[in-house]
Short mmCIF file of C-alpha atoms in Angstrom, two decimals:
data_model
loop_
_atom_site.label_atom_id
_atom_site.label_comp_id
_atom_site.label_asym_id
_atom_site.label_seq_id
_atom_site.Cartn_x
_atom_site.Cartn_y
_atom_site.Cartn_z
CA MET A 1330 -18.29 -22.99 -8.30
CA THR A 1331 -17.33 -22.30 -4.69
CA SER A 1332 -14.09 -23.44 -3.10
CA ASN A 1333 -14.07 -26.64 -1.07
CA THR A 1334 -12.04 -25.06 1.72
CA LYS A 1335 -13.81 -25.96 4.97
CA ASN A 1336 -12.77 -22.91 6.99
CA LYS A 1337 -15.40 -20.15 6.83
CA LYS A 1338 -12.65 -17.56 7.15
CA TYR A 1339 -11.75 -18.25 3.52
CA ARG A 1340 -14.29 -17.99 0.68
CA PHE A 1341 -13.29 -18.34 -2.96
CA PHE A 1342 -15.49 -18.34 -6.04
CA ASN A 1343 -14.76 -19.58 -9.57
CA GLU A 1344 -16.87 -16.75 -10.95
CA ASP A 1345 -16.74 -13.36 -12.61
CA CYS A 1346 -15.77 -10.86 -9.92
CA ILE A 1347 -18.46 -8.28 -10.72
CA SER A 1348 -21.52 -10.55 -10.67
CA GLY A 1349 -19.91 -12.74 -7.99
CA CYS A 1350 -19.30 -9.77 -5.75
CA GLU A 1351 -22.94 -8.71 -6.07
CA LYS A 1352 -24.07 -12.19 -5.01
CA HIS A 1353 -21.62 -13.06 -2.26
CA ILE A 1354 -20.25 -9.94 -0.52
CA GLU A 1355 -22.27 -7.57 1.65
CA ASN A 1356 -22.01 -3.79 1.71
CA ASP A 1357 -19.34 -2.28 3.98
CA SER A 1358 -17.87 -5.66 4.97
CA VAL A 1359 -14.27 -5.71 3.66
CA ASP A 1360 -11.29 -4.11 5.45
CA LEU A 1361 -8.73 -4.24 2.64
CA ILE A 1362 -8.68 -4.97 -1.10
CA ILE A 1363 -5.43 -5.90 -2.85
CA THR A 1364 -5.79 -6.83 -6.49
CA ASP A 1365 -3.91 -7.06 -9.77
CA PRO A 1366 -6.47 -6.76 -12.62
CA PRO A 1367 -5.91 -8.24 -16.11
CA TYR A 1368 -3.40 -6.44 -18.31
CA GLY A 1369 -5.71 -5.74 -21.23
CA ILE A 1370 -2.79 -6.27 -23.66
CA GLY A 1371 -3.47 -9.84 -24.76
CA GLY A 1372 -2.72 -12.29 -21.98
CA ASP A 1373 -2.07 -15.10 -24.43
CA LYS A 1374 0.92 -13.13 -25.74
CA LEU A 1375 2.42 -12.06 -22.41
CA ASP A 1376 5.38 -14.39 -22.78
CA LYS A 1377 6.36 -12.59 -25.99
CA HIS A 1378 5.62 -9.16 -24.57
CA TYR A 1379 7.77 -9.84 -21.50
CA ASN A 1380 10.25 -12.19 -23.19
CA ARG A 1381 9.94 -14.97 -20.62
CA ASP A 1382 9.57 -18.75 -20.45
CA GLU A 1383 6.01 -19.76 -19.58
CA SER A 1384 6.32 -23.52 -19.92
CA HIS A 1385 5.09 -23.99 -16.34
CA VAL A 1386 2.32 -21.38 -16.49
CA ILE A 1387 -1.27 -22.62 -16.10
CA ASP A 1388 -3.31 -22.34 -19.31
CA GLY A 1389 -6.58 -20.46 -19.46
CA TYR A 1390 -5.53 -16.93 -18.54
CA VAL A 1391 -8.68 -14.81 -18.94
CA GLU A 1392 -7.97 -11.51 -20.66
CA VAL A 1393 -10.20 -8.46 -20.98
CA PRO A 1394 -10.36 -6.93 -24.49
CA SER A 1395 -9.01 -3.39 -24.61
CA SER A 1396 -12.26 -2.23 -26.27
CA ILE A 1397 -14.28 -2.87 -23.09
CA TYR A 1398 -11.55 -2.20 -20.51
CA PRO A 1399 -13.03 1.17 -19.43
CA GLN A 1400 -16.48 -0.31 -18.71
CA PHE A 1401 -14.91 -3.38 -17.09
CA SER A 1402 -12.84 -1.18 -14.77
CA GLU A 1403 -15.85 0.90 -13.78
CA GLY A 1404 -17.84 -2.26 -13.03
CA TRP A 1405 -15.46 -3.92 -10.62
CA ILE A 1406 -14.25 -0.70 -8.99
CA LYS A 1407 -17.87 0.27 -8.29
CA GLN A 1408 -18.25 -3.06 -6.49
CA ALA A 1409 -15.00 -2.45 -4.61
CA GLU A 1410 -16.34 0.84 -3.30
CA ARG A 1411 -19.58 -0.84 -2.22
CA ILE A 1412 -18.01 -3.68 -0.23
CA LEU A 1413 -15.26 -1.67 1.49
CA LYS A 1414 -15.96 -0.64 5.06
CA PRO A 1415 -15.80 3.09 5.81
CA GLY A 1416 -12.09 3.58 6.45
CA GLY A 1417 -11.24 0.51 4.36
CA SER A 1418 -8.33 0.59 1.90
CA ILE A 1419 -7.73 -0.63 -1.64
CA TYR A 1420 -4.46 -1.21 -3.51
CA ILE A 1421 -4.65 -1.70 -7.30
CA VAL A 1422 -1.54 -2.96 -9.10
CA SER A 1423 -1.42 -1.88 -12.75
CA GLY A 1424 0.85 -1.44 -15.72
CA TYR A 1425 0.69 1.83 -17.65
CA THR A 1426 -1.26 0.51 -20.67
CA ASN A 1427 -4.70 0.74 -19.06
CA LEU A 1428 -3.82 2.86 -16.05
CA VAL A 1429 -5.86 5.76 -17.41
CA HIS A 1430 -9.04 3.66 -17.44
CA ILE A 1431 -8.50 2.56 -13.85
CA LEU A 1432 -7.86 6.15 -12.74
CA ASN A 1433 -10.96 7.34 -14.60
CA ALA A 1434 -13.04 4.63 -12.92
CA LEU A 1435 -11.68 5.61 -9.49
CA GLY A 1436 -12.51 9.23 -10.29
CA LYS A 1437 -16.19 8.28 -10.61
CA THR A 1438 -16.29 6.98 -7.03
CA ARG A 1439 -16.02 8.71 -3.66
CA LEU A 1440 -12.85 6.80 -2.83
CA GLU A 1441 -10.04 9.08 -1.67
CA GLU A 1442 -6.55 8.91 -3.18
CA LYS A 1443 -3.76 8.46 -0.63
CA ASN A 1444 -0.71 7.54 -2.72
CA HIS A 1445 0.38 6.62 -6.21
CA LEU A 1446 3.16 4.14 -5.43
CA ILE A 1447 5.78 2.85 -7.84
CA TRP A 1448 6.98 -0.75 -7.59
CA LYS A 1449 10.39 -1.04 -9.26
CA TYR A 1450 11.36 -4.63 -10.06
CA ASN A 1451 14.32 -6.45 -11.60
CA PHE A 1452 14.49 -7.58 -15.24
CA GLY A 1453 12.20 -5.18 -17.04
CA VAL A 1454 10.69 -5.53 -20.51
CA TYR A 1455 13.64 -5.54 -22.94
CA THR A 1456 13.26 -3.39 -26.06
CA LYS A 1457 15.67 -2.01 -28.66
CA THR A 1458 13.72 1.03 -29.82
CA LYS A 1459 12.49 2.57 -26.55
CA TYR A 1460 13.27 2.71 -22.84
CA ILE A 1461 12.94 -0.45 -20.78
CA SER A 1462 9.78 -0.70 -18.67
CA SER A 1463 10.69 -1.98 -15.21
CA HIS A 1464 7.98 -0.79 -12.86
CA TYR A 1465 4.32 -1.12 -11.97
CA HIS A 1466 1.92 1.40 -10.49
CA ILE A 1467 0.17 0.72 -7.18
CA LEU A 1468 -2.81 2.97 -6.51
CA PHE A 1469 -3.67 3.39 -2.83
CA TYR A 1470 -7.20 4.67 -2.10
CA THR A 1471 -9.44 4.63 0.98
CA LYS A 1472 -13.18 4.81 1.62
CA ARG A 1473 -14.43 7.91 3.39
CA GLY A 1474 -16.43 7.84 6.60
CA LYS A 1475 -13.86 6.67 9.11
CA ARG A 1476 -10.13 6.96 9.74
CA HIS A 1477 -8.34 4.33 7.67
CA THR A 1478 -5.97 1.75 9.13
CA PHE A 1479 -2.32 2.63 8.64
CA ASN A 1480 0.10 0.94 11.02
CA THR A 1481 2.94 3.44 10.76
CA PHE A 1482 5.33 1.57 13.05
CA SER A 1483 4.44 -2.03 12.15
CA ARG A 1484 7.79 -2.59 10.40
CA TYR A 1485 10.26 -0.06 11.85
CA ALA A 1486 10.22 1.99 15.05
CA ASP A 1487 10.45 5.77 14.92
CA HIS A 1488 14.10 5.94 16.02
CA GLU A 1489 15.65 3.12 13.96
CA LYS A 1490 18.41 4.12 11.57
CA SER A 1491 19.42 2.66 8.21
CA ASP A 1492 23.03 1.80 7.31
CA GLN A 1493 23.26 5.25 5.72
CA GLY A 1494 22.16 6.93 8.96
CA GLY A 1495 18.67 7.94 7.84
CA SER A 1496 15.33 6.90 9.30
CA SER A 1497 14.44 3.29 8.42
CA ASN A 1498 10.77 4.04 8.99
CA TYR A 1499 10.90 6.99 6.61
CA SER A 1500 12.71 4.99 3.92
CA ASP A 1501 10.28 2.08 4.18
CA ARG A 1502 7.33 4.43 3.66
CA GLU A 1503 8.65 6.31 0.64
CA ASP A 1504 6.51 5.91 -2.48
CA VAL A 1505 9.04 4.06 -4.66
CA TRP A 1506 9.58 0.42 -3.66
CA LEU A 1507 12.46 -1.72 -4.89
CA ILE A 1508 11.21 -5.30 -4.59
CA ASN A 1509 12.37 -8.04 -6.93
CA ARG A 1510 10.06 -10.48 -8.63
CA GLU A 1511 10.06 -14.06 -7.40
CA TYR A 1512 11.23 -16.81 -9.74
CA LYS A 1513 10.15 -20.38 -9.05
CA PRO A 1514 11.82 -22.62 -11.66
CA GLY A 1515 9.82 -25.75 -12.42
CA LYS A 1516 6.87 -24.75 -10.25
CA ILE A 1517 3.35 -24.41 -11.66
CA LYS A 1518 2.25 -20.79 -11.54
CA ASN A 1519 -0.06 -18.17 -13.03
CA LYS A 1520 0.71 -15.50 -15.62
CA ASN A 1521 1.77 -12.95 -13.05
CA GLU A 1522 2.43 -13.34 -9.35
CA LEU A 1523 3.02 -10.53 -6.90
CA PRO A 1524 6.07 -11.01 -4.65
CA THR A 1525 5.44 -12.19 -1.11
CA GLN A 1526 7.44 -9.29 0.37
CA LEU A 1527 5.36 -6.74 -1.53
CA LEU A 1528 2.12 -8.26 -0.24
CA ILE A 1529 3.42 -8.54 3.33
CA LYS A 1530 4.26 -4.84 3.29
CA LEU A 1531 0.81 -3.80 2.02
CA ILE A 1532 -1.01 -6.06 4.48
CA GLN A 1533 1.11 -5.02 7.48
CA TYR A 1534 0.56 -1.32 6.90
CA SER A 1535 -3.14 -1.41 5.99
CA SER A 1536 -4.77 -4.18 8.06
CA ASN A 1537 -4.75 -6.01 11.38
CA GLN A 1538 -4.99 -9.67 12.29
CA GLY A 1539 -8.54 -10.95 11.81
CA ASP A 1540 -9.39 -8.35 9.13
CA LEU A 1541 -11.09 -9.43 5.90
CA ILE A 1542 -9.06 -9.03 2.70
CA CYS A 1543 -10.56 -9.31 -0.79
CA ASP A 1544 -8.86 -10.03 -4.12
CA PHE A 1545 -11.06 -9.57 -7.21
CA PHE A 1546 -8.55 -11.42 -9.44
CA LEU A 1547 -7.03 -14.25 -7.40
CA GLY A 1548 -4.81 -15.66 -10.16
CA SER A 1549 -2.07 -17.49 -8.29
CA PHE A 1550 -3.81 -16.80 -4.95
CA SER A 1551 -0.65 -14.95 -3.87
CA THR A 1552 -2.63 -12.29 -1.97
CA ALA A 1553 -4.80 -14.97 -0.36
CA LYS A 1554 -1.81 -17.10 0.65
CA VAL A 1555 0.03 -14.20 2.28
CA ALA A 1556 -3.17 -13.02 3.98
CA LYS A 1557 -3.64 -16.50 5.47
CA GLY A 1558 0.00 -16.49 6.56
CA LEU A 1559 -0.60 -13.22 8.42
CA ASN A 1560 -3.83 -14.38 10.11
CA ARG A 1561 -6.26 -12.43 7.95
CA GLU A 1562 -9.54 -13.69 6.51
CA VAL A 1563 -9.89 -13.81 2.71
CA VAL A 1564 -12.54 -13.69 0.00
CA GLY A 1565 -11.90 -13.63 -3.74
CA PHE A 1566 -12.74 -14.55 -7.32
CA GLU A 1567 -10.99 -16.32 -10.20
CA LEU A 1568 -12.44 -17.23 -13.62
CA ASN A 1569 -9.69 -19.62 -14.75
CA LYS A 1570 -10.98 -23.01 -13.59
CA GLY A 1571 -7.62 -24.77 -13.93
CA ALA A 1572 -5.84 -22.12 -11.87
CA PHE A 1573 -8.68 -22.03 -9.34
CA GLU A 1574 -8.64 -25.77 -8.64
CA HIS A 1575 -4.84 -26.00 -8.49
CA GLN A 1576 -4.39 -22.97 -6.25
CA ILE A 1577 -7.16 -24.03 -3.86
CA ARG A 1578 -5.19 -27.20 -3.15
CA GLU A 1579 -2.02 -25.20 -2.52
CA PHE A 1580 -3.89 -22.72 -0.32
CA ASP A 1581 -5.44 -25.46 1.80
CA SER A 1582 -2.00 -26.97 2.42
CA LEU A 1583 -0.78 -23.79 4.16
CA ASP A 1584 -1.05 -23.27 7.92
CA GLU A 1585 -2.77 -20.21 9.33
CA GLY A 1586 -0.21 -17.65 10.47
CA TYR A 1587 2.71 -19.44 8.80
CA LEU A 1588 4.39 -16.11 7.99
CA LEU A 1589 4.11 -14.48 11.42
CA ASP A 1590 7.38 -15.88 12.78
CA GLN A 1591 9.21 -14.50 9.73
CA LEU A 1592 8.14 -10.92 10.35
CA ARG A 1593 10.67 -8.44 11.62
CA LYS A 1594 9.71 -7.29 15.12
CA PRO A 1595 10.62 -3.61 15.59
CA PRO A 1596 11.61 -2.33 19.05
CA GLU A 1597 9.34 -0.08 21.08
CA ASN A 1598 8.97 3.45 19.76
CA GLN A 1599 11.29 5.92 21.42
CA PHE A 1600 8.93 8.83 20.85
CA VAL A 1601 6.04 8.03 23.18
CA ASN A 1602 4.00 11.09 22.15
CA SER A 1603 4.09 10.44 18.38
CA GLY A 1604 0.63 10.90 16.89
CA LYS A 1605 -0.81 12.55 19.99
CA PRO A 1606 -2.16 16.14 19.95
CA ILE A 1607 0.37 18.73 21.06
CA SER A 1608 -0.62 21.63 23.30
CA GLU A 1609 0.08 25.27 22.51
CA TYR A 1610 2.21 25.40 25.65
CA ASP A 1611 4.46 22.56 24.45
CA GLN A 1612 4.75 24.15 21.01
CA GLU A 1613 5.85 27.40 22.63
CA GLN A 1614 8.38 25.56 24.83
CA ILE A 1615 9.82 23.75 21.80
CA SER A 1616 10.22 27.01 19.88
CA LYS A 1617 11.87 28.81 22.82
CA SER A 1618 14.16 25.86 23.58
CA HIS A 1619 15.25 25.71 19.95
CA ILE A 1620 16.31 29.37 20.01
CA ILE A 1621 18.27 28.76 23.22
CA HIS A 1622 20.01 25.75 21.64
CA LEU A 1623 21.04 27.77 18.58
CA ASN A 1624 22.38 30.58 20.78
CA ARG A 1625 24.48 27.99 22.63
CA GLY A 1626 26.08 26.87 19.37
CA MET A 1627 24.01 23.80 18.55
CA SER A 1628 23.21 23.04 14.92
CA LYS A 1629 19.56 22.86 13.87
CA ALA A 1630 19.80 19.06 13.56
CA GLN A 1631 21.34 18.71 17.03
CA SER A 1632 18.62 20.90 18.51
CA ILE A 1633 15.85 18.85 16.88
CA GLU A 1634 17.39 15.59 18.12
CA THR A 1635 17.56 16.97 21.68
CA LEU A 1636 13.98 18.24 21.55
CA SER A 1637 12.75 14.93 20.13
CA GLU A 1638 14.11 13.07 23.14
CA LYS A 1639 12.79 15.65 25.62
CA PHE A 1640 9.25 15.90 24.24
CA GLY A 1641 8.88 12.32 22.98
CA ARG A 1642 8.13 13.35 19.41
CA GLY A 1643 9.69 12.50 16.07
CA TYR A 1644 12.07 14.59 13.97
CA TRP A 1645 9.45 15.80 11.50
CA SER A 1646 7.00 16.80 14.22
CA ILE A 1647 9.63 18.98 15.91
CA LEU A 1648 10.78 20.42 12.58
CA ARG A 1649 7.23 21.48 11.63
CA ILE A 1650 6.77 23.28 14.95
CA ILE A 1651 10.11 25.09 14.61
CA ASP A 1652 9.51 26.12 10.99
CA ARG A 1653 5.97 27.26 11.76
CA SER A 1654 7.32 29.36 14.63
CA VAL A 1655 9.91 30.97 12.36
CA ASN A 1656 7.25 31.79 9.76
CA VAL A 1657 4.98 33.32 12.41
CA ASN A 1658 7.84 35.45 13.76
CA VAL A 1659 8.74 36.66 10.26
CA ALA A 1660 5.10 37.52 9.61
CA ASN A 1661 4.87 39.41 12.91
CA VAL A 1662 8.01 41.41 12.10
CA PHE A 1663 6.60 42.25 8.65
CA ASP A 1664 3.26 43.36 10.15
CA SER A 1665 5.08 45.53 12.68
CA GLN A 1666 7.10 47.23 9.94
CA VAL A 1667 3.94 47.88 7.93
CA GLU A 1668 2.21 49.38 10.97
CA MET A 1669 5.21 51.65 11.63
CA LYS A 1670 5.18 52.95 8.05
CA ILE A 1671 1.43 53.59 8.21
CA SER A 1672 1.77 55.49 11.48
CA GLU A 1673 4.52 57.64 9.98
#
């Protein structure tokens, strides 16, 4: 069954993702994959496992038996590699139970690991005899062959500071994310829904407007809905017929780009040369200027801040140049001492 959505930007299939992907999606055609595969722990018992009320959850959750989870993971991840464009990205959200099988499947591809992110959420799984589980893993991989999309300054400019005085851009791009789950009392939903803010963050960093996003396990269509709200195209699969039909209606009721006005708009970057190649001459000038600053009584941090403004480059770029210069000078001194001893 194919969705009845009339817009060709959005294609949804009430089919198995592996065979459906083979039939409907061409090689090297998808910019970004975001997906949350089945738990493999007995989906019909998730309410007991997570101690939560599921009276408004759609029936028919399709689970994958743990006995075939390794082969299942290899099957859909192989398809993911095939359909991704060179330079395309994939994010896989997973608990720890079957994480090893997903990692093993990824290891059999040529996809390149970029990050192993941790999503820390509120209200973890309560237990009395072990530690409380309150996080998910998000595996970030890319397809080789082209530079992948990563919009470093899509959410915060290079010079913006947090309330604590640190870099907001740096904090936002650390690999542990504190994002709470969304609770929608009385609203029909699927077994597990990813938070809108989590999806916005992934989509902002790893895609551009008009890009094609794929979700192998649509579930609540949360990825699809956010993608539509950010003016991306979407394709995906869902086996649960009840969920598929209900979520298609909800999806069709949403306007394209409905989330764009809600996005934070960062100011222009202060460091105009960020990301650009730096000449040997400029590196030498930075190193010499830093020594002059220290001799005039500046702290290292003050010197870096001054050099950042002068050369239009970020803190870490300046720091790397300075530290590299120090290491080279130390090595040169050591070599000179060795040569003197040999000559003696």
